[in-house]
Each structure stands twice: as structure tokens, then as C-alpha cells.
Amino acid sequence: MRTRAVPMRWQGLGKALPVLWGLYAGSGSTPYRVCVDLAAGSAKCTCPSRKFPCKHAISLQELDLPDSSPPEWVEEWTSRRAARELDSSPEAVARRLRAREKTAANRALAMSSGIDGLRDWLLDVASAGIASLPGRPASWWQAFTARMIDAQVPGIAAAVTEIQEIVFRSGPRWTSDVADRLGGLHLLCFVQPRTRLGVTIPEETVRATPGVTDSWVALLRMETDDGRVRTVRQWCWGRTSERWVVAIRHSAVGAPVPLLPHGLESTALVHSYPASDRVAVGELTESVAPAHVPAPVSWRTSLASLEPMLLADPWQRLFPLGCAAVRLHGSSLVDGSGHGLPVRDDTGLDMALALTGGVPFDAWGLWDGHALRLGAVSIDGVLEVVA
């Protein structure tokens, strides 16, 4: 099921916002023509599926598409839609409103079915016990994630895939990590935030909302590759607002370019996604070497600052943390009060030690509840990105 978003299955991909298009190589001899209008919330696909939007239209929106001129078949579709939209008679307006309401109702019904399926799946896991998960075949996992995608709740499918990967990797903490994820899915059955269910909001819609201008220091980043798309996430600190925001960019082909120049301080207008720390970047005016970034005086203070983030999004797994004047002691970074946090032994730590020469330094990293992934350090007020 995940192959729908693999670029190799697609050809003729392109976008001329708000319209996306592509040809998907399905089981037939002729590729399916897939077209999505983000502004209108409409989609067209030549596949035989009766679902709307179909799985191909959903997958198309997960890809990072190149800017291009629409082919003839896309222009024909948009022209027909435009002709229908130009009809401003009361009957036409009412007809379009009914169509949108029907689409929303169908998706709500599908998502409700997906939540019911998740409850049944969690009950099955609880009855058999976490220890039974390593014995489950890959087909068992794939069947459920496919069902969640068809129910138009891809966020749940992604969460279950993460659990599958934790189980297959094993390790000393796999049972507690899986229990934590299962608890999050149980909570999801009752709270049901649309962003965690996988309901996407077009970037153009977010940019149409009021934004905040600040000097954003792009301190931390992480790149991931799920086999379909590559993603770069940046955690940026606002000098005036003193808040952290997350800028995300996806790419189906090649490494994604960060939204903000990494390691620099950029004056930019950002627009917040609903109920999320994620932002869409609007106007960017300048980027310079960052001035001194103040760090919390202790790990205790830094960890306490995470409370608002956890209350806003209890499913969040990575948190930006900083602390002033830390030293490496064993496998931990220890603050001035003697308290330490475990740190990952990776290239980021190696670079930090090489830059600091063993003297105390201000540290910033991503905390996953187990260890800190060091991303930036500051020596004598000079910021250096190490990952």
C-alpha cells in the first residue's frame, strides 16, 4: 500500500499551485490520471475507486512536486471546473455547497470507521499482549495500515508503522516504547485531533492566516527518509517571541532544502498551522550570523519549559532543549548543578568536543525522552551548528 507514494510509480508529476497532477502506474495498461485542486478541495482520478478522494489523490499530495506547466488533460479538467464555478446562479451555488458538504460527510464517516477499527485493533493487541507482537507476520501489520489509509486517517497508519519498526528493531526498551505508542493511540481514539489523524491543511491556506514576524534562529534540524519521501525538520527559536517553531519541507526526489537558512538568524514572517508548533514560512527579508542565544541555566529549568508543549500536543516525541555551561561526563552532558542528561554518541557530539576542547559550552539538542541529540553549541557567544 505504501508504494502509492513512491516516485517510481509516478510519472509526469507537476504542480502549478493550487493544482497538482501526475500519472500513476496502476495494475492496468494505462496510467491513472490524477489531479488535485488544493484551493477548491477537489480531485479527479481515472481509477475505478468509488472513494473520494481516492488513495491516489491522497498520495499525490504527499509528494514534493516540481513547478511545471499543466499538460492538456489538466487544463481541460481545470477549465471545466472553472466553467462550473463561473455559474453564480443560486442553484449552482447551492449545488456546489451540497457537493462540498457531501464530500466532508463522506470523509467524516470514513474516519469514524477508521477510529472504530483502531479501537478493535488495540483491543486485539491488549488481549494477546505486547509480547505477541514480534510473532505477528508483516501481512498483519500491512493489512491494518492499508485499512487506515483507505479510511482516510493516514496519521494512524504512520503511527502503527512506527510501532512495527520499533518491534522489528527490538532492543532493551522496545516493550516500554511500544506501550507508550499504544497509549498514545488509545488517547487518540477519544481526542481525535485532525492533524494527528492525518488531515492535511494546504500551505496556501495557512499562509492566508495572520502571521508573526520575528528573528528566527534555525538551531536544530533532523532529516528522515520513510522510503517514500525525504523530510527535513527545523526547530527555530524566535528572539522576540522566545518560542520554538518547526519548519518542515518534504521532497520525493533528492534531499529537501530547509525552509530557513540553517544555522543563521533570519527575519521572516511565519504562519502557524492550527493547534501545532509547525509553521509555514512567508516573506523572508534577511539572514545573518546569529547573535548570542541565551540558554536555560540548568536541565531542570529546560525540561520544565516543555510543559506547555506537552499539554498542547501529548503525542509529540521530539523536543528542543538547551542548557548553559555543560560538560561531558561519561555518557551525559552535566550542567553546573551536577545534573545530567544522556547524550547520543554521534558526529554531533564529536564535533562539539572538537570545537570546545573540553571547556564548558552552551548546548542545544533534540530530546526524545531517552537521550539528547546534540545539534548546536555556543562557545563565548559564538553559535556553531554541529548536526
Short mmCIF file of C-alpha atoms in Angstrom, two decimals:
data_model
loop_
_atom_site.label_atom_id
_atom_site.label_comp_id
_atom_site.label_asym_id
_atom_site.label_seq_id
_atom_site.Cartn_x
_atom_site.Cartn_y
_atom_site.Cartn_z
CA MET A 1 0.00 0.00 0.00
CA ARG A 2 2.89 2.37 0.73
CA THR A 3 4.12 2.11 -2.85
CA ARG A 4 1.46 4.57 -3.98
CA ALA A 5 3.66 7.45 -2.84
CA VAL A 6 6.92 6.07 -4.29
CA PRO A 7 8.06 8.35 -7.14
CA MET A 8 8.95 5.33 -9.32
CA ARG A 9 5.26 4.51 -9.60
CA TRP A 10 4.54 8.03 -10.81
CA GLN A 11 5.37 9.91 -13.97
CA GLY A 12 4.53 13.32 -15.40
CA LEU A 13 4.42 14.86 -11.93
CA GLY A 14 3.99 18.61 -11.62
CA LYS A 15 2.25 21.49 -9.92
CA ALA A 16 1.02 24.96 -10.77
CA LEU A 17 -0.43 25.90 -7.41
CA PRO A 18 -3.08 25.32 -6.34
CA VAL A 19 -3.26 22.42 -8.85
CA LEU A 20 -1.23 19.19 -8.59
CA TRP A 21 -1.12 16.38 -11.14
CA GLY A 22 0.58 13.13 -12.05
CA LEU A 23 0.19 9.80 -13.85
CA TYR A 24 0.12 6.73 -11.62
CA ALA A 25 1.13 3.30 -12.96
CA GLY A 26 -1.56 1.02 -11.55
CA SER A 27 -2.44 -2.54 -12.44
CA GLY A 28 -3.86 -1.64 -15.85
CA SER A 29 -2.00 -0.87 -19.06
CA THR A 30 -2.93 2.82 -18.97
CA PRO A 31 -1.70 5.02 -16.09
CA TYR A 32 -4.33 6.71 -13.97
CA ARG A 33 -4.61 10.45 -14.47
CA VAL A 34 -4.64 12.12 -11.05
CA CYS A 35 -5.33 15.80 -10.48
CA VAL A 36 -5.94 17.75 -7.26
CA ASP A 37 -7.07 21.35 -6.77
CA LEU A 38 -5.90 22.30 -3.25
CA ALA A 39 -7.77 25.59 -3.16
CA ALA A 40 -11.12 24.05 -4.03
CA GLY A 41 -10.55 20.79 -2.13
CA SER A 42 -11.39 18.87 -5.30
CA ALA A 43 -9.74 15.91 -7.00
CA LYS A 44 -10.09 13.83 -10.15
CA CYS A 45 -8.69 10.37 -10.86
CA THR A 46 -9.41 7.90 -13.66
CA CYS A 47 -9.08 4.89 -11.34
CA PRO A 48 -12.25 2.82 -10.71
CA SER A 49 -12.37 3.61 -6.97
CA ARG A 50 -15.66 4.92 -5.62
CA LYS A 51 -13.94 6.68 -2.71
CA PHE A 52 -13.44 10.45 -2.82
CA PRO A 53 -10.76 11.47 -2.70
CA CYS A 54 -9.25 8.19 -3.84
CA LYS A 55 -5.99 6.81 -2.46
CA HIS A 56 -4.06 8.10 -5.50
CA ALA A 57 -5.24 11.67 -4.96
CA ILE A 58 -4.26 11.45 -1.29
CA SER A 59 -0.82 10.03 -2.12
CA LEU A 60 -0.20 12.71 -4.75
CA GLN A 61 -0.41 15.35 -2.02
CA GLU A 62 2.39 13.62 -0.06
CA LEU A 63 4.92 14.19 -2.85
CA ASP A 64 7.18 17.19 -3.32
CA LEU A 65 6.26 18.15 -6.89
CA PRO A 66 8.26 20.31 -9.31
CA ASP A 67 6.79 23.53 -10.70
CA SER A 68 5.64 22.94 -14.26
CA SER A 69 3.16 23.94 -16.94
CA PRO A 70 -0.06 21.92 -16.79
CA PRO A 71 -0.47 19.33 -19.57
CA GLU A 72 -3.51 19.46 -21.81
CA TRP A 73 -5.58 16.98 -19.81
CA VAL A 74 -5.06 19.01 -16.62
CA GLU A 75 -6.01 22.28 -18.32
CA GLU A 76 -9.12 20.62 -19.70
CA TRP A 77 -10.15 19.47 -16.21
CA THR A 78 -9.49 22.85 -14.58
CA SER A 79 -11.29 24.66 -17.42
CA ARG A 80 -14.38 22.50 -16.98
CA ARG A 81 -14.29 23.14 -13.23
CA ALA A 82 -13.82 26.88 -13.78
CA ALA A 83 -16.80 26.94 -16.15
CA ARG A 84 -18.93 25.28 -13.49
CA GLU A 85 -17.65 27.68 -10.80
CA LEU A 86 -18.50 30.70 -13.00
CA ASP A 87 -22.14 29.78 -12.78
CA SER A 88 -23.15 32.02 -9.87
CA SER A 89 -26.85 31.29 -10.02
CA PRO A 90 -28.44 30.35 -6.68
CA GLU A 91 -29.00 26.82 -7.98
CA ALA A 92 -25.31 26.40 -8.92
CA VAL A 93 -24.07 27.83 -5.63
CA ALA A 94 -26.38 25.53 -3.70
CA ARG A 95 -25.26 22.56 -5.81
CA ARG A 96 -21.59 23.24 -5.10
CA LEU A 97 -22.30 23.67 -1.40
CA ARG A 98 -24.14 20.33 -1.30
CA ALA A 99 -21.22 18.65 -3.10
CA ARG A 100 -18.71 20.01 -0.55
CA GLU A 101 -20.94 19.00 2.35
CA LYS A 102 -21.30 15.52 0.89
CA THR A 103 -17.53 15.19 0.49
CA ALA A 104 -16.95 16.31 4.07
CA ALA A 105 -19.64 13.96 5.37
CA ASN A 106 -18.19 11.00 3.45
CA ARG A 107 -14.72 11.66 4.85
CA ALA A 108 -16.08 12.06 8.37
CA LEU A 109 -17.88 8.73 8.01
CA ALA A 110 -14.74 7.03 6.70
CA MET A 111 -12.62 8.50 9.52
CA SER A 112 -15.16 7.38 12.12
CA SER A 113 -14.94 3.87 10.70
CA GLY A 114 -11.16 4.09 10.92
CA ILE A 115 -11.31 5.08 14.60
CA ASP A 116 -13.64 2.14 15.30
CA GLY A 117 -11.15 -0.13 13.54
CA LEU A 118 -8.33 1.28 15.66
CA ARG A 119 -10.26 0.51 18.85
CA ASP A 120 -10.75 -3.09 17.72
CA TRP A 121 -7.05 -3.38 16.79
CA LEU A 122 -5.94 -2.04 20.17
CA LEU A 123 -8.27 -4.49 21.92
CA ASP A 124 -6.74 -7.33 19.90
CA VAL A 125 -3.22 -6.24 20.88
CA ALA A 126 -4.19 -5.84 24.54
CA SER A 127 -5.81 -9.28 24.61
CA ALA A 128 -2.78 -11.01 23.11
CA GLY A 129 -0.22 -8.87 24.96
CA ILE A 130 2.71 -6.80 23.73
CA ALA A 131 4.95 -9.89 23.84
CA SER A 132 2.92 -11.36 20.97
CA LEU A 133 3.81 -8.54 18.54
CA PRO A 134 7.19 -9.92 17.38
CA GLY A 135 5.38 -13.04 16.18
CA ARG A 136 2.92 -11.13 14.02
CA PRO A 137 3.61 -11.50 10.27
CA ALA A 138 4.28 -8.48 8.10
CA SER A 139 0.94 -9.06 6.35
CA TRP A 140 -0.90 -8.48 9.64
CA TRP A 141 0.68 -5.04 10.02
CA GLN A 142 0.25 -4.17 6.33
CA ALA A 143 -3.42 -5.13 6.29
CA PHE A 144 -4.20 -2.77 9.15
CA THR A 145 -2.18 0.19 7.82
CA ALA A 146 -3.86 -0.26 4.43
CA ARG A 147 -7.25 -0.19 6.14
CA MET A 148 -6.35 3.06 7.91
CA ILE A 149 -5.22 4.67 4.65
CA ASP A 150 -8.48 3.66 2.98
CA ALA A 151 -10.32 5.15 5.97
CA GLN A 152 -8.50 8.44 5.22
CA VAL A 153 -6.63 8.52 8.55
CA PRO A 154 -3.02 8.23 7.34
CA GLY A 155 -1.75 9.61 10.65
CA ILE A 156 -2.87 6.41 12.37
CA ALA A 157 -1.28 4.30 9.63
CA ALA A 158 2.03 6.11 10.17
CA ALA A 159 1.82 5.62 13.95
CA VAL A 160 1.22 1.87 13.56
CA THR A 161 4.10 1.62 11.08
CA GLU A 162 6.33 3.29 13.71
CA ILE A 163 5.26 0.66 16.26
CA GLN A 164 6.04 -2.08 13.74
CA GLU A 165 9.54 -0.66 13.21
CA ILE A 166 10.17 -0.48 16.97
CA VAL A 167 9.11 -4.12 17.34
CA PHE A 168 11.28 -5.29 14.45
CA ARG A 169 14.32 -3.34 15.70
CA SER A 170 13.91 -4.89 19.16
CA GLY A 171 16.37 -3.50 21.70
CA PRO A 172 16.31 -3.26 25.51
CA ARG A 173 13.47 -0.70 25.67
CA TRP A 174 11.21 -1.90 22.88
CA THR A 175 8.36 -3.03 25.17
CA SER A 176 8.18 0.29 27.04
CA ASP A 177 8.44 2.24 23.78
CA VAL A 178 5.63 0.20 22.21
CA ALA A 179 3.47 0.58 25.34
CA ASP A 180 3.99 4.34 25.15
CA ARG A 181 2.89 4.44 21.49
CA LEU A 182 -0.12 2.22 22.14
CA GLY A 183 -1.17 4.53 24.97
CA GLY A 184 -0.93 7.46 22.58
CA LEU A 185 -3.16 5.65 20.07
CA HIS A 186 -5.68 4.88 22.82
CA LEU A 187 -5.81 8.58 23.70
CA LEU A 188 -6.18 9.39 20.01
CA CYS A 189 -9.42 7.38 19.93
CA PHE A 190 -11.00 9.88 22.31
CA VAL A 191 -9.38 13.23 21.50
CA GLN A 192 -9.04 12.80 17.71
CA PRO A 193 -7.06 15.94 16.69
CA ARG A 194 -7.34 16.25 12.93
CA THR A 195 -3.63 16.90 12.45
CA ARG A 196 -2.70 13.64 14.21
CA LEU A 197 -5.27 11.72 12.19
CA GLY A 198 -3.51 12.91 9.05
CA VAL A 199 -5.91 15.58 7.79
CA THR A 200 -3.66 17.84 5.75
CA ILE A 201 -4.03 21.60 5.51
CA PRO A 202 -2.73 23.20 2.29
CA GLU A 203 0.20 25.52 2.87
CA GLU A 204 -1.59 28.22 0.90
CA THR A 205 -4.45 28.09 3.39
CA VAL A 206 -2.05 28.52 6.30
CA ARG A 207 -0.27 31.42 4.61
CA ALA A 208 -3.62 33.17 4.20
CA THR A 209 -3.89 33.45 8.00
CA PRO A 210 -2.26 36.27 10.04
CA GLY A 211 1.44 35.70 10.65
CA VAL A 212 4.16 36.72 13.09
CA THR A 213 7.39 38.44 12.11
CA ASP A 214 10.41 37.67 14.24
CA SER A 215 14.12 36.94 14.05
CA TRP A 216 14.21 33.15 13.84
CA VAL A 217 17.41 31.28 14.68
CA ALA A 218 17.45 27.92 12.88
CA LEU A 219 19.23 25.92 15.59
CA LEU A 220 18.24 22.27 15.22
CA ARG A 221 17.30 20.02 12.35
CA MET A 222 16.61 16.38 11.55
CA GLU A 223 16.34 14.62 8.20
CA THR A 224 14.30 11.43 7.75
CA ASP A 225 13.51 9.10 4.85
CA ASP A 226 10.49 6.79 5.08
CA GLY A 227 11.06 5.17 1.69
CA ARG A 228 8.51 7.45 0.01
CA VAL A 229 9.65 10.98 0.74
CA ARG A 230 12.60 12.63 2.44
CA THR A 231 11.80 15.21 5.09
CA VAL A 232 13.82 17.91 6.79
CA ARG A 233 12.54 19.44 10.03
CA GLN A 234 13.98 22.61 11.54
CA TRP A 235 13.43 23.81 15.09
CA CYS A 236 13.75 27.60 15.09
CA TRP A 237 13.87 29.90 18.12
CA GLY A 238 12.22 33.32 17.95
CA ARG A 239 14.30 36.06 19.54
CA THR A 240 11.36 38.35 20.34
CA SER A 241 8.66 35.76 20.99
CA GLU A 242 11.08 33.37 22.76
CA ARG A 243 9.14 30.43 21.32
CA TRP A 244 10.12 27.41 19.28
CA VAL A 245 8.54 26.69 15.92
CA VAL A 246 9.03 23.82 13.48
CA ALA A 247 9.51 24.34 9.74
CA ILE A 248 9.04 21.21 7.60
CA ARG A 249 9.84 20.52 3.97
CA HIS A 250 9.31 17.28 2.03
CA SER A 251 10.96 16.04 -1.16
CA ALA A 252 10.20 12.99 -3.26
CA VAL A 253 13.36 13.39 -5.32
CA GLY A 254 16.70 14.36 -3.78
CA ALA A 255 17.49 15.98 -0.46
CA PRO A 256 14.96 18.61 0.66
CA VAL A 257 16.21 22.18 1.09
CA PRO A 258 15.41 23.62 4.55
CA LEU A 259 12.81 26.39 4.60
CA LEU A 260 15.16 28.72 6.50
CA PRO A 261 18.95 29.02 6.08
CA HIS A 262 20.19 26.65 8.75
CA GLY A 263 22.49 27.97 11.44
CA LEU A 264 21.59 31.58 10.60
CA GLU A 265 19.23 34.14 12.11
CA SER A 266 16.52 35.08 9.61
CA THR A 267 13.95 37.85 9.78
CA ALA A 268 10.84 36.17 8.43
CA LEU A 269 7.06 36.18 8.56
CA VAL A 270 5.71 32.80 9.68
CA HIS A 271 2.15 31.49 9.77
CA SER A 272 1.14 28.85 12.33
CA TYR A 273 -0.71 25.65 11.48
CA PRO A 274 -3.79 25.11 13.70
CA ALA A 275 -3.01 23.56 17.12
CA SER A 276 0.61 22.93 16.16
CA ASP A 277 4.13 24.33 16.52
CA ARG A 278 4.56 23.87 12.78
CA VAL A 279 4.73 27.00 10.65
CA ALA A 280 4.65 27.96 7.00
CA VAL A 281 7.30 30.50 6.08
CA GLY A 282 6.12 33.64 4.33
CA GLU A 283 8.29 36.62 3.44
CA LEU A 284 11.99 36.23 4.28
CA THR A 285 13.88 39.54 4.35
CA GLU A 286 17.40 38.81 5.55
CA SER A 287 19.65 36.14 7.08
CA VAL A 288 22.74 36.92 9.15
CA ALA A 289 25.10 35.18 11.56
CA PRO A 290 23.12 34.75 14.79
CA ALA A 291 23.76 36.86 17.86
CA HIS A 292 24.07 35.23 21.28
CA VAL A 293 21.20 32.84 22.05
CA PRO A 294 20.50 32.62 25.80
CA ALA A 295 20.27 29.09 27.18
CA PRO A 296 18.48 27.94 30.37
CA VAL A 297 20.75 27.76 33.40
CA SER A 298 20.02 24.07 34.12
CA TRP A 299 18.50 20.95 32.62
CA ARG A 300 15.78 21.08 35.27
CA THR A 301 14.71 24.53 34.07
CA SER A 302 14.91 23.44 30.44
CA LEU A 303 12.79 20.32 30.99
CA ALA A 304 10.20 22.30 32.96
CA SER A 305 9.76 24.60 29.95
CA LEU A 306 8.40 21.66 27.93
CA GLU A 307 5.12 21.53 29.88
CA PRO A 308 3.16 23.83 27.51
CA MET A 309 4.34 21.77 24.50
CA LEU A 310 3.23 18.51 26.12
CA LEU A 311 -0.14 19.95 27.10
CA ALA A 312 -0.70 21.23 23.56
CA ASP A 313 0.42 18.00 21.87
CA PRO A 314 0.89 14.92 24.12
CA TRP A 315 1.85 12.86 21.04
CA GLN A 316 4.97 14.90 20.37
CA ARG A 317 8.18 12.83 20.54
CA LEU A 318 10.99 15.32 19.96
CA PHE A 319 11.57 18.47 21.98
CA PRO A 320 14.16 21.25 21.64
CA LEU A 321 16.25 21.61 24.79
CA GLY A 322 19.10 23.91 25.73
CA CYS A 323 21.36 24.35 28.71
CA ALA A 324 24.21 26.70 29.57
CA ALA A 325 27.73 25.72 30.61
CA VAL A 326 27.58 21.93 30.30
CA ARG A 327 30.43 19.42 30.30
CA LEU A 328 30.61 15.86 29.03
CA HIS A 329 30.81 13.42 31.94
CA GLY A 330 30.73 9.80 30.85
CA SER A 331 27.76 9.49 28.52
CA SER A 332 25.92 12.55 29.85
CA LEU A 333 26.06 16.31 29.50
CA VAL A 334 26.19 17.68 33.05
CA ASP A 335 25.10 21.21 33.98
CA GLY A 336 26.54 23.47 36.67
CA SER A 337 24.33 21.96 39.38
CA GLY A 338 25.63 18.45 38.67
CA HIS A 339 22.51 17.15 36.91
CA GLY A 340 22.99 15.48 33.54
CA LEU A 341 21.09 14.19 30.55
CA PRO A 342 22.24 11.21 28.42
CA VAL A 343 23.63 12.35 25.07
CA ARG A 344 23.87 10.39 21.84
CA ASP A 345 27.40 9.40 20.89
CA ASP A 346 27.31 10.58 17.28
CA THR A 347 29.04 13.01 14.94
CA GLY A 348 27.25 15.94 16.58
CA LEU A 349 28.89 15.17 19.91
CA ASP A 350 32.26 14.55 18.25
CA MET A 351 32.12 17.95 16.53
CA ALA A 352 31.06 19.67 19.77
CA LEU A 353 34.02 18.21 21.66
CA ALA A 354 36.40 19.13 18.86
CA LEU A 355 35.13 22.73 18.83
CA THR A 356 35.07 23.21 22.60
CA GLY A 357 38.24 21.35 23.55
CA GLY A 358 36.68 20.13 26.78
CA VAL A 359 35.70 23.53 28.22
CA PRO A 360 32.08 24.18 29.29
CA PHE A 361 29.74 25.16 26.46
CA ASP A 362 26.10 26.04 25.87
CA ALA A 363 24.29 23.13 24.24
CA TRP A 364 21.08 22.72 22.24
CA GLY A 365 19.67 19.43 21.09
CA LEU A 366 16.56 17.30 20.45
CA TRP A 367 15.32 15.30 23.43
CA ASP A 368 13.31 12.10 22.75
CA GLY A 369 12.81 11.08 26.37
CA HIS A 370 15.85 8.80 26.35
CA ALA A 371 18.81 10.77 25.02
CA LEU A 372 19.75 14.18 23.67
CA ARG A 373 20.72 14.50 20.02
CA LEU A 374 23.16 17.40 20.06
CA GLY A 375 22.54 19.93 17.26
CA ALA A 376 24.26 23.21 18.16
CA VAL A 377 26.75 24.59 20.65
CA SER A 378 27.88 28.05 21.69
CA ILE A 379 31.37 28.98 22.88
CA ASP A 380 31.94 32.54 24.09
CA GLY A 381 28.66 33.59 22.48
CA VAL A 382 29.55 32.19 19.05
CA LEU A 383 26.98 29.71 17.77
CA GLU A 384 28.12 26.63 15.86
CA VAL A 385 25.81 24.07 14.25
CA VAL A 386 27.14 20.52 14.74
CA ALA A 387 24.35 18.42 13.17
#
